[in-house]
Coordinates of C-alpha atoms in Angstrom, one line a residue:
Chain H
M25 CA -2.6 -82.1 12.0
I26 CA -5.9 -81.4 10.3
H27 CA -6.8 -77.7 10.2
I28 CA -10.5 -76.6 10.3
D29 CA -10.0 -74.6 7.1
W30 CA -9.2 -77.9 5.3
V31 CA -12.5 -79.3 6.3
Y32 CA -14.4 -76.2 5.1
A33 CA -12.4 -76.4 1.8
L34 CA -13.3 -80.1 1.4
V35 CA -17.0 -79.5 2.2
G36 CA -17.2 -76.4 0.0
G37 CA -15.4 -78.3 -2.8
A38 CA -17.9 -81.2 -2.5
I39 CA -20.8 -78.7 -2.8
I40 CA -19.1 -77.3 -6.0
G41 CA -18.8 -80.9 -7.2
L42 CA -22.5 -81.4 -6.6
S43 CA -23.5 -78.2 -8.4
V44 CA -21.5 -79.1 -11.5
S45 CA -22.9 -82.6 -11.4
L46 CA -26.5 -81.1 -11.4
M47 CA -25.6 -78.9 -14.4
L48 CA -24.4 -82.0 -16.3
L49 CA -27.4 -84.2 -15.2
W50 CA -30.1 -81.5 -16.0
N51 CA -28.6 -79.6 -18.9
G52 CA -25.7 -81.8 -20.1
R53 CA -23.3 -78.9 -19.8
V54 CA -19.9 -78.2 -18.4
T55 CA -20.0 -75.6 -15.6
G56 CA -17.1 -73.4 -16.8
I57 CA -17.7 -69.9 -15.4
S58 CA -15.5 -68.1 -17.9
G59 CA -17.0 -70.0 -20.8
I60 CA -20.6 -69.3 -19.6
I61 CA -19.9 -65.6 -19.2
G62 CA -17.8 -65.4 -22.5
G63 CA -20.7 -67.1 -24.4
A64 CA -23.2 -64.6 -23.0
L65 CA -21.1 -61.7 -24.4
S66 CA -21.6 -63.0 -27.9
Y67 CA -25.3 -63.0 -27.8
S68 CA -27.2 -65.7 -29.7
V69 CA -30.9 -66.5 -29.3
G70 CA -31.6 -69.6 -27.3
D71 CA -28.1 -69.7 -25.9
F72 CA -28.4 -66.6 -23.7
A73 CA -31.0 -66.9 -20.9
W74 CA -29.4 -70.0 -19.2
R75 CA -26.1 -68.2 -19.1
V76 CA -27.5 -65.0 -17.6
L77 CA -29.6 -66.9 -15.1
F78 CA -26.5 -69.0 -14.1
V79 CA -24.6 -65.7 -13.4
L80 CA -27.6 -64.3 -11.5
G81 CA -27.7 -67.5 -9.4
L82 CA -24.0 -67.1 -8.7
V83 CA -24.5 -63.5 -7.5
S84 CA -27.6 -64.4 -5.5
G85 CA -25.7 -67.1 -3.8
G86 CA -23.0 -64.6 -2.9
L87 CA -25.6 -62.1 -1.7
A88 CA -27.2 -64.8 0.6
L89 CA -23.8 -65.7 2.0
S90 CA -22.8 -62.2 2.6
F91 CA -26.1 -61.7 4.5
F92 CA -25.7 -64.7 6.7
H93 CA -21.9 -65.0 6.8
P94 CA -20.1 -61.9 5.7
V95 CA -16.7 -63.2 6.9
M96 CA -16.6 -65.3 3.7
F97 CA -15.9 -62.2 1.7
T98 CA -13.2 -60.7 3.9
G99 CA -9.5 -61.2 3.1
T100 CA -9.4 -58.8 0.2
L101 CA -5.9 -57.9 -1.0
D102 CA -4.4 -54.6 0.0
T103 CA -3.5 -53.7 -3.6
S104 CA -4.5 -50.7 -5.7
T105 CA -7.6 -50.6 -7.9
W106 CA -5.4 -50.5 -11.0
T107 CA -3.8 -53.8 -9.9
L108 CA -7.2 -55.3 -9.7
V109 CA -8.0 -54.0 -13.2
A110 CA -4.9 -55.5 -14.6
A111 CA -5.7 -58.8 -12.9
G112 CA -9.2 -58.8 -14.3
L113 CA -8.0 -58.0 -17.8
L114 CA -5.4 -60.9 -17.6
V115 CA -8.1 -63.3 -16.3
G116 CA -10.7 -62.3 -18.9
F117 CA -8.3 -62.4 -21.9
G118 CA -6.4 -65.5 -20.6
T119 CA -9.5 -67.6 -19.9
S120 CA -10.9 -66.8 -23.3
L121 CA -7.7 -67.6 -25.1
G122 CA -7.2 -70.7 -23.0
S123 CA -10.9 -71.8 -23.2
G124 CA -11.4 -72.1 -19.5
C125 CA -10.7 -71.4 -15.9
T126 CA -10.5 -73.2 -12.5
S127 CA -14.1 -74.6 -12.9
G128 CA -14.2 -75.6 -16.5
H129 CA -10.6 -77.0 -16.8
G130 CA -9.8 -77.6 -13.1
V131 CA -13.0 -79.3 -11.9
C132 CA -15.1 -80.4 -14.9
G133 CA -12.2 -81.1 -17.3
I134 CA -10.1 -83.1 -14.9
S135 CA -13.1 -85.1 -13.8
R136 CA -13.6 -86.0 -17.5
L137 CA -9.9 -86.8 -17.7
S138 CA -9.6 -84.3 -20.6
P139 CA -5.9 -84.0 -21.6
R140 CA -6.4 -80.3 -22.5
S141 CA -7.8 -79.5 -19.1
L142 CA -5.2 -81.5 -17.2
V143 CA -2.4 -79.5 -19.1
A144 CA -4.2 -76.2 -18.7
T145 CA -4.7 -76.7 -14.9
I146 CA -1.0 -77.6 -14.4
V147 CA 0.0 -74.6 -16.4
F148 CA -2.2 -72.0 -14.7
M149 CA -1.2 -73.4 -11.2
V150 CA 2.5 -73.2 -12.1
A151 CA 2.0 -69.7 -13.6
G152 CA 0.1 -68.6 -10.5
I153 CA 2.8 -69.9 -8.1
A154 CA 5.6 -68.3 -10.2
S155 CA 3.6 -65.1 -10.3
V156 CA 3.2 -64.8 -6.6
V157 CA 7.0 -65.2 -6.2
A158 CA 7.5 -62.5 -8.9
F159 CA 4.9 -60.1 -7.5
R160 CA 6.4 -60.4 -4.0
A161 CA 9.8 -59.6 -5.4
L162 CA 8.4 -56.6 -7.3
G163 CA 6.6 -55.4 -4.2
V164 CA 3.1 -55.7 -5.6
F165 CA 2.0 -57.5 -2.4
S166 CA 3.1 -55.8 0.8
Chain W
M26 CA -36.8 -72.2 -20.1
K27 CA -36.7 -74.9 -17.5
S28 CA -33.0 -75.5 -18.1
A29 CA -32.4 -71.8 -17.7
V30 CA -34.1 -71.8 -14.3
L31 CA -32.1 -74.8 -13.2
S32 CA -29.0 -73.0 -14.3
F33 CA -29.9 -70.4 -11.7
V34 CA -30.1 -73.1 -9.1
V35 CA -26.7 -74.5 -10.1
G36 CA -25.2 -71.1 -9.9
F37 CA -26.6 -70.5 -6.5
I38 CA -25.3 -73.8 -5.1
F39 CA -22.0 -73.2 -6.8
A40 CA -21.6 -69.9 -5.0
V41 CA -22.5 -71.4 -1.6
G42 CA -19.7 -74.0 -2.2
L43 CA -17.3 -71.3 -3.1
G44 CA -18.0 -69.3 0.0
I45 CA -17.7 -72.2 2.3
S46 CA -14.5 -73.4 0.7
G47 CA -12.6 -70.1 1.2
M48 CA -12.2 -69.4 -2.6
T49 CA -13.9 -66.0 -2.2
Q50 CA -11.1 -64.7 0.1
P51 CA -8.3 -63.4 -2.2
T52 CA -5.7 -63.5 0.6
K53 CA -6.4 -67.3 1.0
V54 CA -5.9 -67.7 -2.8
V55 CA -2.6 -65.9 -2.8
G56 CA -1.6 -67.9 0.3
F57 CA -2.4 -71.1 -1.5
L58 CA -0.3 -70.0 -4.5
D59 CA 2.5 -68.9 -2.2
L60 CA 4.2 -72.4 -2.3
F61 CA 7.6 -71.0 -1.7
G62 CA 6.5 -68.6 1.1
D63 CA 4.0 -69.0 3.9
W64 CA 2.0 -71.7 2.1
D65 CA -1.6 -72.3 3.0
P66 CA -2.6 -75.7 1.6
S67 CA -6.3 -75.5 2.5
L68 CA -7.6 -74.6 -1.0
M69 CA -6.0 -77.8 -2.4
F70 CA -8.9 -79.6 -0.6
V71 CA -11.4 -77.6 -2.7
M72 CA -10.1 -79.5 -5.8
V73 CA -10.1 -82.7 -3.8
G74 CA -13.7 -82.3 -2.8
A75 CA -15.0 -81.1 -6.1
I76 CA -13.2 -83.6 -8.3
G77 CA -13.8 -86.3 -5.8
V78 CA -17.6 -85.8 -6.2
H79 CA -17.7 -85.0 -10.0
F80 CA -15.2 -87.7 -11.1
V81 CA -17.6 -90.3 -9.8
S82 CA -20.9 -88.6 -10.7
F83 CA -19.7 -87.8 -14.2
R84 CA -19.4 -91.5 -15.0
F85 CA -22.9 -92.3 -13.8
I86 CA -24.5 -89.3 -15.5
R87 CA -22.9 -90.0 -18.9
K88 CA -24.5 -93.4 -19.0
L89 CA -27.8 -91.7 -19.6
P90 CA -28.8 -91.4 -23.2
T91 CA -29.5 -87.6 -22.8
P92 CA -29.5 -85.1 -19.9
L93 CA -32.8 -84.9 -18.0
V94 CA -33.9 -81.5 -19.2
E95 CA -31.9 -80.6 -22.4
K96 CA -32.3 -82.9 -25.4
Q97 CA -28.6 -83.5 -26.0
W98 CA -25.2 -83.3 -24.4
H99 CA -23.1 -80.1 -24.8
L100 CA -19.6 -81.3 -23.9
P101 CA -16.3 -80.0 -25.2
S102 CA -14.8 -82.3 -27.9
K103 CA -11.4 -80.7 -28.6
T104 CA -8.4 -82.9 -27.6
E105 CA -5.4 -81.2 -29.2
L106 CA -2.9 -79.2 -27.1
T107 CA -2.6 -75.8 -28.8
P108 CA -0.4 -72.7 -28.1
S109 CA -3.6 -70.8 -27.3
L110 CA -4.4 -73.2 -24.5
I111 CA -1.0 -72.9 -22.9
I112 CA -0.6 -69.1 -23.4
G113 CA -4.1 -68.5 -22.2
A114 CA -3.5 -70.6 -19.1
V115 CA -0.3 -68.7 -18.3
L116 CA -2.1 -65.3 -18.6
F117 CA -5.0 -66.6 -16.5
G118 CA -2.6 -67.9 -13.8
M119 CA -0.9 -64.5 -13.6
G120 CA -4.2 -62.7 -13.3
W121 CA -5.4 -65.2 -10.7
A122 CA -2.3 -64.6 -8.5
L123 CA -2.4 -60.8 -9.0
G124 CA -6.1 -60.3 -8.1
G125 CA -6.7 -63.4 -5.9
Y126 CA -9.9 -64.0 -7.9
C127 CA -10.8 -66.5 -10.5
P128 CA -14.0 -65.9 -12.5
G129 CA -16.5 -67.8 -10.2
P130 CA -15.5 -66.3 -6.9
A131 CA -15.2 -62.9 -8.4
V132 CA -18.8 -63.0 -9.7
S133 CA -20.2 -64.5 -6.5
S134 CA -18.4 -61.8 -4.5
L135 CA -20.4 -59.2 -6.3
G136 CA -23.1 -60.2 -3.9
S137 CA -21.0 -58.8 -1.0
L138 CA -21.4 -55.3 -2.6
D139 CA -17.7 -54.7 -2.0
P140 CA -16.4 -52.4 -4.8
R141 CA -13.3 -54.5 -5.4
P142 CA -14.9 -57.5 -7.1
F143 CA -16.8 -55.0 -9.3
Y144 CA -13.6 -53.5 -10.6
F145 CA -12.3 -57.0 -11.2
V146 CA -15.4 -58.3 -12.9
L147 CA -15.8 -55.3 -15.1
S148 CA -12.2 -55.5 -16.3
M149 CA -12.5 -59.3 -16.7
L150 CA -15.5 -58.6 -19.1
A151 CA -13.3 -56.0 -20.9
G152 CA -10.6 -58.7 -21.2
M153 CA -13.1 -61.1 -22.8
V154 CA -14.3 -58.4 -25.2
I155 CA -10.8 -57.5 -26.1
F156 CA -10.1 -61.1 -26.8
K157 CA -13.1 -61.4 -29.1
G158 CA -11.9 -58.4 -31.0
V159 CA -8.3 -59.6 -31.4
N160 CA -9.4 -63.1 -32.2
G161 CA -11.7 -61.8 -34.9
L162 CA -8.7 -60.3 -36.6
F163 CA -6.2 -63.1 -36.1
K164 CA -8.3 -66.2 -35.6
F165 CA -5.9 -67.9 -33.2
N166 CA -8.6 -69.7 -31.3
R167 CA -11.8 -71.5 -32.4

């Protein structure tokens, strides 16, 4: 039985695939969000503007979507602010140490058949699945 | 400068794909990682769509001598599997499960003007800065 969410996910995924393809075609770069942001934090001339403009594009896209289709940003978790802060710290530190996130490793790296990205993607998926089990047991998620 | 403007376009399209796919809804992300609970498989199709497109496009684009705008390719060249890669991916997976955001959806959700993504993104930036500080002392990555 095909669920409508699966179709949205597939279409959205294909659009993500298109956008990372355009980044490669135009700029010859991998679209890894954590890497793009992390690189902007260590400022260097000539390697800054494209990073900031990419992030602005990402935020503008979110702004446009929330104007036309705010339901896309519902479904926030019922957790404390400090839980979110802990999550952000883990994601920021972890993606820097592991050189990538869902986009850089999961989409771009796997498409290139990079062994590092294949391993990283399997590891963060397994860690995520195990963490949900653990966080439920600990009562972090209601 | 042209490449920076095109990065904005890529970021915008990327955000639209994320919104349509469901990746900007933390409860869906946790539902996807909840393999041993009430599993929601829909976000698996985001990877199918994105990799499906980019796996093919990558092979055509890489046949070009250079990208269309930049003068050279900027692709990752590392191949070895390192402890940093694995530990970083574990920490990222934990944070992804805890907050329901990976970097791209968190940044594009800033456009929704909800305070929760702001807390997440600010602490993600802090996590990246902390990594840079720690890595400057111990040099365990790059």
